Short mmCIF file of C-alpha atoms in Angstrom, two decimals:
data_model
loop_
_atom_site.label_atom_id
_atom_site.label_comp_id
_atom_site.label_asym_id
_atom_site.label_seq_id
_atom_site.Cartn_x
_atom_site.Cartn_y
_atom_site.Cartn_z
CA UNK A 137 0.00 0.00 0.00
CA UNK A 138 1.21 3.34 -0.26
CA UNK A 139 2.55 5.88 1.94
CA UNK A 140 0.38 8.20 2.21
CA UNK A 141 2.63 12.09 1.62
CA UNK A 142 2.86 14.08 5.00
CA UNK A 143 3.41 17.75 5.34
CA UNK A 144 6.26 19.00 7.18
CA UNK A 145 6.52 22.07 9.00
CA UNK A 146 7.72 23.49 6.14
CA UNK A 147 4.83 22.89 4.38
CA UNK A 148 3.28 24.00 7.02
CA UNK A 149 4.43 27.07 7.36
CA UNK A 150 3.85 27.71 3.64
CA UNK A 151 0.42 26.55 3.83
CA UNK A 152 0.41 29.48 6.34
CA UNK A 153 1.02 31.48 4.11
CA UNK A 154 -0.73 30.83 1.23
CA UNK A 155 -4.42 30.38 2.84
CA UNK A 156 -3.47 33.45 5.11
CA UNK A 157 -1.30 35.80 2.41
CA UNK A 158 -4.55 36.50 0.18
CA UNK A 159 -2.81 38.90 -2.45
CA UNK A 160 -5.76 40.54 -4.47
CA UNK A 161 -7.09 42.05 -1.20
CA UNK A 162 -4.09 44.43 -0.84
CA UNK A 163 -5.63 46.54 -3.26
CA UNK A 164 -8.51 47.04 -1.16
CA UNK A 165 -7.00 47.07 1.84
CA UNK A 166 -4.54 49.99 0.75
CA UNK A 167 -7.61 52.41 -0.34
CA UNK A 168 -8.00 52.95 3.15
CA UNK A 169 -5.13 55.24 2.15
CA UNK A 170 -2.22 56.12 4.52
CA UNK A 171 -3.78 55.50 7.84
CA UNK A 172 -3.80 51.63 6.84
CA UNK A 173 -1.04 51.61 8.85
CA UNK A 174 -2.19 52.49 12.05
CA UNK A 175 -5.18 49.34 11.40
CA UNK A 176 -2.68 47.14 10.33
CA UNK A 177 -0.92 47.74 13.46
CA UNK A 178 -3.78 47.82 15.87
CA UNK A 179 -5.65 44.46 14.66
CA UNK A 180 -2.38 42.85 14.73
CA UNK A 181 -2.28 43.12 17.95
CA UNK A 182 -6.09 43.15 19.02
CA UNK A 183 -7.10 40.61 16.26
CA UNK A 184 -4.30 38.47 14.85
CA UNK A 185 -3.04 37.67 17.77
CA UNK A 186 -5.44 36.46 19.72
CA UNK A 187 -7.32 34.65 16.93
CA UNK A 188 -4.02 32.68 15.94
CA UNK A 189 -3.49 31.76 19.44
CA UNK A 190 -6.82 30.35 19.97
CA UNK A 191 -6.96 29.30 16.65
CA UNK A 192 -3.89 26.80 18.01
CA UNK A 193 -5.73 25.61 20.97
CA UNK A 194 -8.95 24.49 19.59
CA UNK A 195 -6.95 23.10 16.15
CA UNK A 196 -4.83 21.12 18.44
CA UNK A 197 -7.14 20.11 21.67
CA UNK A 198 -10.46 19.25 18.88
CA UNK A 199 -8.46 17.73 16.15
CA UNK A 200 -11.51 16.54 13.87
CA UNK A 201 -11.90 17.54 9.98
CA UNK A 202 -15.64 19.35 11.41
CA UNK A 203 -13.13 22.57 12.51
CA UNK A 204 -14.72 25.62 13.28
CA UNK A 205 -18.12 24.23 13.02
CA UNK A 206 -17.28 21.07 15.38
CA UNK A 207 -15.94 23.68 18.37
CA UNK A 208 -19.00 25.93 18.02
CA UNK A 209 -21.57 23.01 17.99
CA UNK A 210 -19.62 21.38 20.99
CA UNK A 211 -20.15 24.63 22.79
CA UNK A 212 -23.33 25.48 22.13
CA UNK A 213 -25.12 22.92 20.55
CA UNK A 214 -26.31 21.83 16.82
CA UNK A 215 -28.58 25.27 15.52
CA UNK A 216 -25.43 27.45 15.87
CA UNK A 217 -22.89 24.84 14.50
CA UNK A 218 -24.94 24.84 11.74
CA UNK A 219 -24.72 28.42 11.32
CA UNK A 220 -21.38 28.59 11.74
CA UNK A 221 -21.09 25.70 8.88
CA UNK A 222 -23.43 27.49 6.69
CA UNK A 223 -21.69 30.79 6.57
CA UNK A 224 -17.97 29.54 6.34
CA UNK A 225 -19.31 27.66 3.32
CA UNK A 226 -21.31 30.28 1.20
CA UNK A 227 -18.22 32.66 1.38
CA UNK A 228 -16.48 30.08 -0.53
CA UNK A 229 -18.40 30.16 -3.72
CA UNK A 230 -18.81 33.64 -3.98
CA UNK A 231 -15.34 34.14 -3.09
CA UNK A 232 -14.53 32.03 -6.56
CA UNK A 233 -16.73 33.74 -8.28
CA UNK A 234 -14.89 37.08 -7.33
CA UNK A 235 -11.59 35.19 -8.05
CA UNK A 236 -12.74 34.01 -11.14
CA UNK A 237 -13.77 37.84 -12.74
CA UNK A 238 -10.29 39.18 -11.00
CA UNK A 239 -8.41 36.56 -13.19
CA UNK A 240 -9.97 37.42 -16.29
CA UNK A 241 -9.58 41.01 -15.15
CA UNK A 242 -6.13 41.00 -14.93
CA UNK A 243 -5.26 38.50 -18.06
CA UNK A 244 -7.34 41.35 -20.48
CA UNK A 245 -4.89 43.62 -18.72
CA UNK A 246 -1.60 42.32 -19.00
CA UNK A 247 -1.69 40.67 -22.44
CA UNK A 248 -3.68 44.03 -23.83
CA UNK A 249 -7.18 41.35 -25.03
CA UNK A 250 -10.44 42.57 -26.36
CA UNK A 251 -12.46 39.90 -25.06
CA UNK A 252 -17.08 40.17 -25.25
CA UNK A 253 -18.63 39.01 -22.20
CA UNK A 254 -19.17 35.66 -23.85
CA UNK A 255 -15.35 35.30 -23.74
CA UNK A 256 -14.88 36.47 -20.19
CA UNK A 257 -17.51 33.91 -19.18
CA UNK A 258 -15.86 31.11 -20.79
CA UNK A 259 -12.51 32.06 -18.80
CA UNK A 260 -14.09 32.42 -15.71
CA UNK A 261 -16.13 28.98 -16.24
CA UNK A 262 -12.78 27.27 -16.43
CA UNK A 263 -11.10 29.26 -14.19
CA UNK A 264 -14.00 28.01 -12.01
CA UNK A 265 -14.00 24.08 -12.96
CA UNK A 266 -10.55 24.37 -12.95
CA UNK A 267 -10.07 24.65 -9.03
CA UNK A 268 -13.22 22.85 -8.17
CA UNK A 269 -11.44 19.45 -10.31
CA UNK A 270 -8.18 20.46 -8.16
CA UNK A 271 -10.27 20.51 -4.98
CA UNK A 272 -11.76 16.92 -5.20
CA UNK A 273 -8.28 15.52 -4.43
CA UNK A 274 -6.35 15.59 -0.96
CA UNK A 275 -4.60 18.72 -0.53
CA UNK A 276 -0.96 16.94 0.09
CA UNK A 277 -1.42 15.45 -3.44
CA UNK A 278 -1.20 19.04 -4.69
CA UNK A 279 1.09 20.65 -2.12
CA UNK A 280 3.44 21.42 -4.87
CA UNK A 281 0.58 23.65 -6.01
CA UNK A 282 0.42 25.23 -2.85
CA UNK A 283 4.60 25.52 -2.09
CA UNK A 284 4.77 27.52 -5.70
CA UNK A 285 1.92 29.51 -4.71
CA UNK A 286 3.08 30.63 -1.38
CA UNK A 287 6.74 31.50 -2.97
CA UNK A 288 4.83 33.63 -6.15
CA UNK A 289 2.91 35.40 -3.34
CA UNK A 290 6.27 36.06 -1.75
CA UNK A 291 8.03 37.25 -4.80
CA UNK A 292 5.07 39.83 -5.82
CA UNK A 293 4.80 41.44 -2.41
CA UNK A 294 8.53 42.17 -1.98
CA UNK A 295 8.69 43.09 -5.63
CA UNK A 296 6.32 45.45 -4.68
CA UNK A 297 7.56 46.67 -1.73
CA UNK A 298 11.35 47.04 -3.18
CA UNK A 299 9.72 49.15 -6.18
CA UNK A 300 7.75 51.04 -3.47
CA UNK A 301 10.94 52.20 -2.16
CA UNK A 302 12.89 53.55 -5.33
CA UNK A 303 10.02 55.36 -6.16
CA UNK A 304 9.88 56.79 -2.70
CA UNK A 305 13.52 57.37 -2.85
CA UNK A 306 13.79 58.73 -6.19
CA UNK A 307 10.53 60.09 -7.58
CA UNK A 308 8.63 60.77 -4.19
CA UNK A 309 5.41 59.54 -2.33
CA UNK A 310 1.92 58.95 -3.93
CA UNK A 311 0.63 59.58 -1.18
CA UNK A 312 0.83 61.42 2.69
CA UNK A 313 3.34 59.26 4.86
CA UNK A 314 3.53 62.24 7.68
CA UNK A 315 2.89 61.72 11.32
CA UNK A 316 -0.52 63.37 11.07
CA UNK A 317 -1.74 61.11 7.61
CA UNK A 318 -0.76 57.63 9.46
CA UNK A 319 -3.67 58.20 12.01
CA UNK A 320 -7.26 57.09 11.41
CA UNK A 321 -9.67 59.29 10.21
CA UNK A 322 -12.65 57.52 10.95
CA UNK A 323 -14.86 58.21 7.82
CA UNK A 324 -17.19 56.06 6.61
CA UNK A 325 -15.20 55.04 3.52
CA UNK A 326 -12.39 53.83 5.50
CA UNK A 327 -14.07 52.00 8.22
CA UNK A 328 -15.79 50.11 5.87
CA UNK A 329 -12.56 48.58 4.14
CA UNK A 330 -11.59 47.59 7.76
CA UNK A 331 -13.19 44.13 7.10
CA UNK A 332 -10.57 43.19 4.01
CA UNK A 333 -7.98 43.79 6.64
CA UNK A 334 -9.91 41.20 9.60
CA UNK A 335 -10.64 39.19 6.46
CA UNK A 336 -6.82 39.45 5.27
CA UNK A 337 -6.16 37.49 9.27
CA UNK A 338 -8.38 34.74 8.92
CA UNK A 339 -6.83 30.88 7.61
CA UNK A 340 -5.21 29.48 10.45
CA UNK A 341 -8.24 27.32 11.34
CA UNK A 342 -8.09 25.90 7.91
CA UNK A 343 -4.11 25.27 8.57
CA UNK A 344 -5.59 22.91 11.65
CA UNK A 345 -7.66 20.94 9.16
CA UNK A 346 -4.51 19.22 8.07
CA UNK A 347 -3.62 17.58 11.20
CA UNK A 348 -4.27 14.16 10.07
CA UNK A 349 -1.46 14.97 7.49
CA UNK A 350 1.18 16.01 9.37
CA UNK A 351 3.70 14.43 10.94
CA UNK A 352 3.43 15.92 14.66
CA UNK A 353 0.75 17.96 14.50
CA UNK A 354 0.22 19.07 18.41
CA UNK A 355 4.12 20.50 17.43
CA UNK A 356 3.68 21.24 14.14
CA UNK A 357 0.38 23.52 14.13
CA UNK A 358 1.29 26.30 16.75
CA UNK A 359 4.81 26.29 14.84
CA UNK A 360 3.53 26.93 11.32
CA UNK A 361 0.81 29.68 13.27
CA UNK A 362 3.91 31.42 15.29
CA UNK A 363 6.26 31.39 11.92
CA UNK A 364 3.64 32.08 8.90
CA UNK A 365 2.56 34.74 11.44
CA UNK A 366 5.36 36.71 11.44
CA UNK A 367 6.04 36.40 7.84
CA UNK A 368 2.87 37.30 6.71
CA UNK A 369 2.25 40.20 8.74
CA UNK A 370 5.64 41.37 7.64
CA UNK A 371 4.60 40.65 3.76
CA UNK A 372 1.50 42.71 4.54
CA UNK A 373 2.87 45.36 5.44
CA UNK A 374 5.52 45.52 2.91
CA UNK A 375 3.48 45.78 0.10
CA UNK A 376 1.17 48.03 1.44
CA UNK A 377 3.64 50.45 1.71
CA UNK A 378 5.03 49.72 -1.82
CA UNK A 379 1.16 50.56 -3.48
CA UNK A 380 1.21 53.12 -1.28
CA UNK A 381 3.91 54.95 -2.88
CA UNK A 382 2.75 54.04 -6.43
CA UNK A 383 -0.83 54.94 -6.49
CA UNK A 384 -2.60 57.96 -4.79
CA UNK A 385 -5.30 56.00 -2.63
CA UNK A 386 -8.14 58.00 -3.42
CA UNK A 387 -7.70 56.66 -7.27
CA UNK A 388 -6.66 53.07 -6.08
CA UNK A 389 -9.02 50.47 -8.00
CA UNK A 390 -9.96 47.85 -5.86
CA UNK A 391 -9.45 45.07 -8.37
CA UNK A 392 -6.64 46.19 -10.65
CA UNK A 393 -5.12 47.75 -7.91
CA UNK A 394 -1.82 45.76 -7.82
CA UNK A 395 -1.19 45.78 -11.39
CA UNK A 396 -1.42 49.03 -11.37
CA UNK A 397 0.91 49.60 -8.99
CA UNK A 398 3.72 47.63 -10.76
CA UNK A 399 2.51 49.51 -14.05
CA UNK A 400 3.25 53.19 -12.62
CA UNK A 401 6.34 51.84 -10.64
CA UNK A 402 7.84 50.81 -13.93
CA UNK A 403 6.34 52.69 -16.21
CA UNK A 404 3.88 50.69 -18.56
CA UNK A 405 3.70 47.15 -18.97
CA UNK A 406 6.81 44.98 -19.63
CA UNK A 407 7.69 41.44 -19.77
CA UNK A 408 8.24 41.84 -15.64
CA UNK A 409 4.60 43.01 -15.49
CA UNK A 410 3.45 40.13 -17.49
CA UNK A 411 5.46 37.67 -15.22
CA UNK A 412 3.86 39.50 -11.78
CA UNK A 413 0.60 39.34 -13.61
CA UNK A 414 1.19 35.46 -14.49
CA UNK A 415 2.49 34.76 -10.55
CA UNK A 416 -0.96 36.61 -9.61
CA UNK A 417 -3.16 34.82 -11.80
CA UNK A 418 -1.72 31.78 -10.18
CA UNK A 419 -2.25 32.83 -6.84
CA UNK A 420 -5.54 33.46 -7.25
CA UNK A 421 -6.38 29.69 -8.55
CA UNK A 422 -3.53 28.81 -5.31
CA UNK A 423 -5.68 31.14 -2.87
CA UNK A 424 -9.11 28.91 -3.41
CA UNK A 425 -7.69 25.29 -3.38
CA UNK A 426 -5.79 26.05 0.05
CA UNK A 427 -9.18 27.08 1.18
CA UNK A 428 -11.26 24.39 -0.43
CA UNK A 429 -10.11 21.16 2.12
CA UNK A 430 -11.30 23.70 5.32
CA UNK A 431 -14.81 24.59 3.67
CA UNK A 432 -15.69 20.99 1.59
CA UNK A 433 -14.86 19.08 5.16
CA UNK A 434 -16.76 21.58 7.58
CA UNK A 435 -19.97 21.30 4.94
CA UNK A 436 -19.41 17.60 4.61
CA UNK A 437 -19.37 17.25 8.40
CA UNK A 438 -22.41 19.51 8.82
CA UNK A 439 -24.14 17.71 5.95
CA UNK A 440 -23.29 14.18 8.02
CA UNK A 441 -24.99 15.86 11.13
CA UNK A 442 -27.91 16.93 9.15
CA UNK A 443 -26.93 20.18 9.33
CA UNK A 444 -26.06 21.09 5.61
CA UNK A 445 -28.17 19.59 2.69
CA UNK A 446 -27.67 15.76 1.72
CA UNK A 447 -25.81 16.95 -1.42
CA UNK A 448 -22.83 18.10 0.82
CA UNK A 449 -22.36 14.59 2.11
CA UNK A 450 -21.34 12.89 -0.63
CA UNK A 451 -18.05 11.72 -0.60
CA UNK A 452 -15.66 9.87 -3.73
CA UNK A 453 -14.82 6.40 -2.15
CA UNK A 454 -11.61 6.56 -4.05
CA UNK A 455 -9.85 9.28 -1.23
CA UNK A 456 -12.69 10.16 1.00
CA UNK A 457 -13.01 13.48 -0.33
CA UNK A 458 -16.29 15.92 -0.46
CA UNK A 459 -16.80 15.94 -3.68
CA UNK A 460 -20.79 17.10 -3.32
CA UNK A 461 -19.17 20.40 -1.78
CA UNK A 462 -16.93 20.96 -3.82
CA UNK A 463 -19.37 20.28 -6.97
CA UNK A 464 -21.78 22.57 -5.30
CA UNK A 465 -19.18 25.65 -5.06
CA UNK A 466 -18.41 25.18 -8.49
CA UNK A 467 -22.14 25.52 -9.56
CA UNK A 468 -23.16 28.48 -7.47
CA UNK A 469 -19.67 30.38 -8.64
CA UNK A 470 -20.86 29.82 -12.00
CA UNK A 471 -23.99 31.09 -11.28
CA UNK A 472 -22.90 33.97 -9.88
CA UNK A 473 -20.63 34.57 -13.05
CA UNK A 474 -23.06 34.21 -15.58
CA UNK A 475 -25.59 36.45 -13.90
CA UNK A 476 -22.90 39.15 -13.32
CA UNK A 477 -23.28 41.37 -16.44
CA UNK A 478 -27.02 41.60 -15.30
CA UNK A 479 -25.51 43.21 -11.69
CA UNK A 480 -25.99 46.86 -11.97
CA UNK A 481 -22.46 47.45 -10.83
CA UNK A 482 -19.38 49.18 -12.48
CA UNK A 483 -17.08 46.93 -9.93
CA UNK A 484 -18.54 43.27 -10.03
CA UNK A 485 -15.16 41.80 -8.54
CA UNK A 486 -15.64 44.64 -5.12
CA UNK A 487 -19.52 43.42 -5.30
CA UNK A 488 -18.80 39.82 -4.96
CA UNK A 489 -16.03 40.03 -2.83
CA UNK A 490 -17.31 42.80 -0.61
CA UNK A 491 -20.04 39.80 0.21
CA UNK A 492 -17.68 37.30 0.17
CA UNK A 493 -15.76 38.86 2.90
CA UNK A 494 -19.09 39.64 5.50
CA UNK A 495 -20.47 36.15 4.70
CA UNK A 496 -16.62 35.08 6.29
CA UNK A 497 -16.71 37.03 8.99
CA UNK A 498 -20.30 36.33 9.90
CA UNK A 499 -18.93 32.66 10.83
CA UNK A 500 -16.21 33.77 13.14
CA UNK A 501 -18.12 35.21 15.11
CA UNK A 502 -19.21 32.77 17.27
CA UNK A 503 -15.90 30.75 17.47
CA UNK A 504 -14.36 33.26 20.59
CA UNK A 505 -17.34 32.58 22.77
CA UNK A 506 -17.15 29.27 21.90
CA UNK A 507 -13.47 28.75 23.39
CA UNK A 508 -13.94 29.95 26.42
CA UNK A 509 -17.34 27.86 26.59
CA UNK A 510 -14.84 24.84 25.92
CA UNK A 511 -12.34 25.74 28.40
CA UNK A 512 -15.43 25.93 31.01
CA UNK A 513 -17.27 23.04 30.29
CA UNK A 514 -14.54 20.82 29.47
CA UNK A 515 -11.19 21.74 31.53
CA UNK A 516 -9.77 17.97 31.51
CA UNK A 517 -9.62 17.64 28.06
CA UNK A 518 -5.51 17.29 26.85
CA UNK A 519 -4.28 20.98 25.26
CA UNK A 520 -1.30 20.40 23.39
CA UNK A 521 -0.91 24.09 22.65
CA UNK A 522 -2.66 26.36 25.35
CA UNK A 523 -3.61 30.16 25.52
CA UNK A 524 -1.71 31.15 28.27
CA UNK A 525 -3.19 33.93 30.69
CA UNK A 526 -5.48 33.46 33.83
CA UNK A 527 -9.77 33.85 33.32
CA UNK A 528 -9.55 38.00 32.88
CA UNK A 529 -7.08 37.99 30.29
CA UNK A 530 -8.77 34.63 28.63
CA UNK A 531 -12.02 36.70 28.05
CA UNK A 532 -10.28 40.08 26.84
CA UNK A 533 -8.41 37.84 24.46
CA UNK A 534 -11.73 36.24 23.09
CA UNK A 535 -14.46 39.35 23.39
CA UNK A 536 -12.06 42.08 21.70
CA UNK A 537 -11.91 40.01 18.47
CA UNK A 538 -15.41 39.39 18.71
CA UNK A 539 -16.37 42.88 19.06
CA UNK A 540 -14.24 44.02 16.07
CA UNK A 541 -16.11 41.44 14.11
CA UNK A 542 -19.47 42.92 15.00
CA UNK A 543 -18.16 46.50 14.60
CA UNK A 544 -17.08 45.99 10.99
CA UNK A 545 -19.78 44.05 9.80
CA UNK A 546 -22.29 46.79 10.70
CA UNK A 547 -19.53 49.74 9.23
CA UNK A 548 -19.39 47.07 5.83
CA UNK A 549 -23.20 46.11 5.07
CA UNK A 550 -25.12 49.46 6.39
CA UNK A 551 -25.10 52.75 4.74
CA UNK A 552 -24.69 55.43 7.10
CA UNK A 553 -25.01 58.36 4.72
CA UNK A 554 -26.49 58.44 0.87
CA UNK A 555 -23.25 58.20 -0.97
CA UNK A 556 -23.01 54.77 0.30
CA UNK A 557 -26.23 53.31 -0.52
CA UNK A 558 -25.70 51.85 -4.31
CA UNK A 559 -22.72 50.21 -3.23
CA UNK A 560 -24.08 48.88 0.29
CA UNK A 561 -27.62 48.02 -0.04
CA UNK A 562 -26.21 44.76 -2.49
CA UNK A 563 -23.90 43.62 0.02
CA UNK A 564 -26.67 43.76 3.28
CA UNK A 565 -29.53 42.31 0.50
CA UNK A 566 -26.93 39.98 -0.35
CA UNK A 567 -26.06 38.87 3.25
CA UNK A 568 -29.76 38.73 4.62
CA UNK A 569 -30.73 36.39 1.70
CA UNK A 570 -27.77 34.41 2.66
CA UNK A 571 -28.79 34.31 6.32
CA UNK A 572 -32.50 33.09 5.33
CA UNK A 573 -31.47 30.34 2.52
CA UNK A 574 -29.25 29.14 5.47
CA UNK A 575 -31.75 29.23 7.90
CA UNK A 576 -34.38 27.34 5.72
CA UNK A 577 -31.53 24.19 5.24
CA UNK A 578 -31.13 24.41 9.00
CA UNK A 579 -34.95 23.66 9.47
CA UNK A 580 -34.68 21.03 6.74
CA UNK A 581 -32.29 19.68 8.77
CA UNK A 582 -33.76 19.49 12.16
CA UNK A 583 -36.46 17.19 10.22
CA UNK A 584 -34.05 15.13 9.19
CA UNK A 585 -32.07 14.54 12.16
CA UNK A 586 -35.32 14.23 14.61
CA UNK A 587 -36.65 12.10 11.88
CA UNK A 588 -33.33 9.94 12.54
CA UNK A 589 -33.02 9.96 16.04
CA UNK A 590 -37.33 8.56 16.32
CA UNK A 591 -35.82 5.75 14.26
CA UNK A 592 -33.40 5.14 16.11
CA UNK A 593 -35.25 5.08 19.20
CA UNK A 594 -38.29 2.55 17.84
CA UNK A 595 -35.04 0.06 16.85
CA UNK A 596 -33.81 0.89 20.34
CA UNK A 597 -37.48 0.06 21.70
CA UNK A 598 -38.25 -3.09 19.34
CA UNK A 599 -34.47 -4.21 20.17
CA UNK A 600 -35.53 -3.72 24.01
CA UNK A 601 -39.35 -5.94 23.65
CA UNK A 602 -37.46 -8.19 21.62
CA UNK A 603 -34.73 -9.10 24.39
CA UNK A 604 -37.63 -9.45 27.63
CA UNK A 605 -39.72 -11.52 25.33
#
């Protein structure tokens, strides 16, 4: 028989990287404009931190494929699980299908096309079909994918970030670097691009998810957290400050954004553009497979539990896979595509990935409660890896996350003043519909599973007459 391939903590550590180090929202995140800085700084500290750490514990201590979903149903039982499950899977989908327009995006760009919509669908479709083939095999069968991936997302960020400063050096700033410029503002525009930077943090829990396939995971998973950590904060903020100096933010697209950057740093597109564009195309296609084996095994675990629909459960006997997930994202993403020159909006890649990025966030949410609800109701359990800190710093450490979640989903999905309503009325219509489709599986599924259980308990009762007779 054979051996089945095991990641080291090198792969580890890339993995890391590439789920965490999600390159086309750097764009977005740098239209905050100069005070990015000052978030990146502060929800290092108040987010990334603190969600890495007890991203470790429960990865380590709860070390089934269910992940997030598993902890939160543990702690509070199968309705919000099922939430949880719902949420972290719908992202995924329209997360390709923001992907998938971005990589047609940036091809018309680089290699100067004049492609119809017809075209562009057809690229997206097998951009889209593409990945979801790629996703219905184990991830360590394709870590190669993944190890080029996390390198190419290397090379554009310090590409960028080196370019950032000649042109700082020799040509000037873009934009406002003062003292004054690096602190928030607080306007509605920028608060609202917060959540690409929270969203920008999130991964580790899918880095977990490959316990089975390391070799010493209770070492190996707080190691690749600690180490792709650092690196990836560091990459971050290196390229930030490299778009930064390219691009005024105020005229920063949110989906060309990068190319841009290495366009002006340059001046025009050359060969090296193409290659950056080429590396970022790849990425993108990278970015969703590292992804997939976290989302296909929390549905397919929900979908077991009657939580999810049937279709989620269904598995290729071959490798164990999810196939029915992963079959599933690739239908709604093309969906999504084909129906997009029918959106009335001028940005469909910000539109699908603006919702992409709440539906995420919705489903982390309920994760910090849900550790210290573990560490309450179940203090014997073994913790390979545990959050240091007595009870008061325990809950600061889980409700500050949990707060910044709530604070920048209300700051991304409701408009506050007119200007924002064309662009946020989508995303909260978007999310609501989201919230009811999931709530009408989670009904279907209580059928089900009380359905189940009365079964089981007339075979328990017949089993019962049959032994006193």
């Amino acid at each position: 028989m054979k051996e089945k391939k095991k990641f080291r903590l090198f792969d580890a550590v890339l993995m890391a990287v590439v789920v965490i180090l999600v390159v086309e929202s750097a764009a977005p995140a740098a239209a905050i404009g100069s005070s990015q800085f000052f978030w990146w700084g502060i929800l290092l500290i108040l987010f990334f931190l603190p969600y890495g750490l007890i991203s470790a514990e429960l990865g380590t201590t709860y070390t089934g494929d269910g992940g997030i979903y598993d902890w939160v149903k543990m702690a509070f039982g199968r309705r919000w699980g099922a939430r949880v499950a719902w949420f972290y899977w719908i992202n995924f989908p329209i997360w390709m299908a923001s992907l998938a327009v971005l990589f047609t995006e940036v091809m018309v760009q680089i290699f100067g096309l004049n492609l119809g919509t017809p075209a562009l669908i057809i690229g997206q479709l097998i951009f889209i079909w593409l990945v979801t083939l790629i996703s219905c095999y184990p991830v360590s069968d394709s870590k190669w994918i993944l190890n080029i991936a996390a390198f190419a997302k290397v090379a554009i960020m310090v590409c960028l970030g080196i370019l950032g400063i000649y042109h700082a050096v020799t040509k000037g700033m873009a934009n406002d670097f003062s003292g004054k410029a690096l602190l928030p503002t607080f306007d509605l525009n920028s608060l609202s691009f917060i959540s690409v930077i929270l969203f920008n943090f999130l991964g580790f829990e899918v880095v977990t998810t490959l316990a089975s396939d390391m070799e010493n995971p209770k070492k190996q998973i707080p190691q690749a957290i600690i180490y792709g950590g650092i690196l990836i904060a560091f990459f971050y903020l290196f390229a930030a400050f490299g778009m930064g100096a390219a691009v005024p933010a105020d005229q920063l697209s949110t989906s060309g954004g990068l190319i841009d950057s290495f366009i002006l740093l340059v001046g025009g597109i050359n060969p090296f553009v193409i290659i950056i564009g080429i590396l970022f195309m790849y990425t993108l296609a990278a970015n969703l497979i590292s992804w997939a084996l976290g989302v296909n095994y929390v549905a397919f675990y929900a979908a077991k539990n009657h939580d999810m629909p049937k279709v989620f459960a269904k598995e290729n006997p071959k490798n164990d896979m999810p196939v029915g997930a992963s079959v599933i994202n690739g239908i709604v993403a093309s969906i999504l595509v084909i129906a997009a020159p029918f959106i009335p909006n001028e940005n469909i890649f910000w539109a699908f990935f603006a919702l992409n990025v709440v539906a995420l966030l919705l489903s982390y949410i309920m994760m910090f409660p849900a550790f210290l609800k573990l560490r309450k109701i179940d203090p014997n359990k073994e913790r390979p890896f545990k959050v240091p800190g007595g009870p008061v710093l325990l809950k600061i450490m889980a409700y500050v996350p949990l707060v910044l979640l709530v604070i920048t989903l209300f700051f991304s999905t409701i408009p506050l003043s007119s200007s924002e309503f064309s662009e946020k009325i989508p995303i909260l219509i978007g999310t609501v519909a989201a919230a009811l489709i999931g709530e009408c599986c989670i009904r279907l599924g209580d059928k089900e599973y009380n359905k189940k259980q009365m079964i089981k308990q007339n075979q328990q009762k017949e089993s019962l007459e049959h032994e006193n007779n």
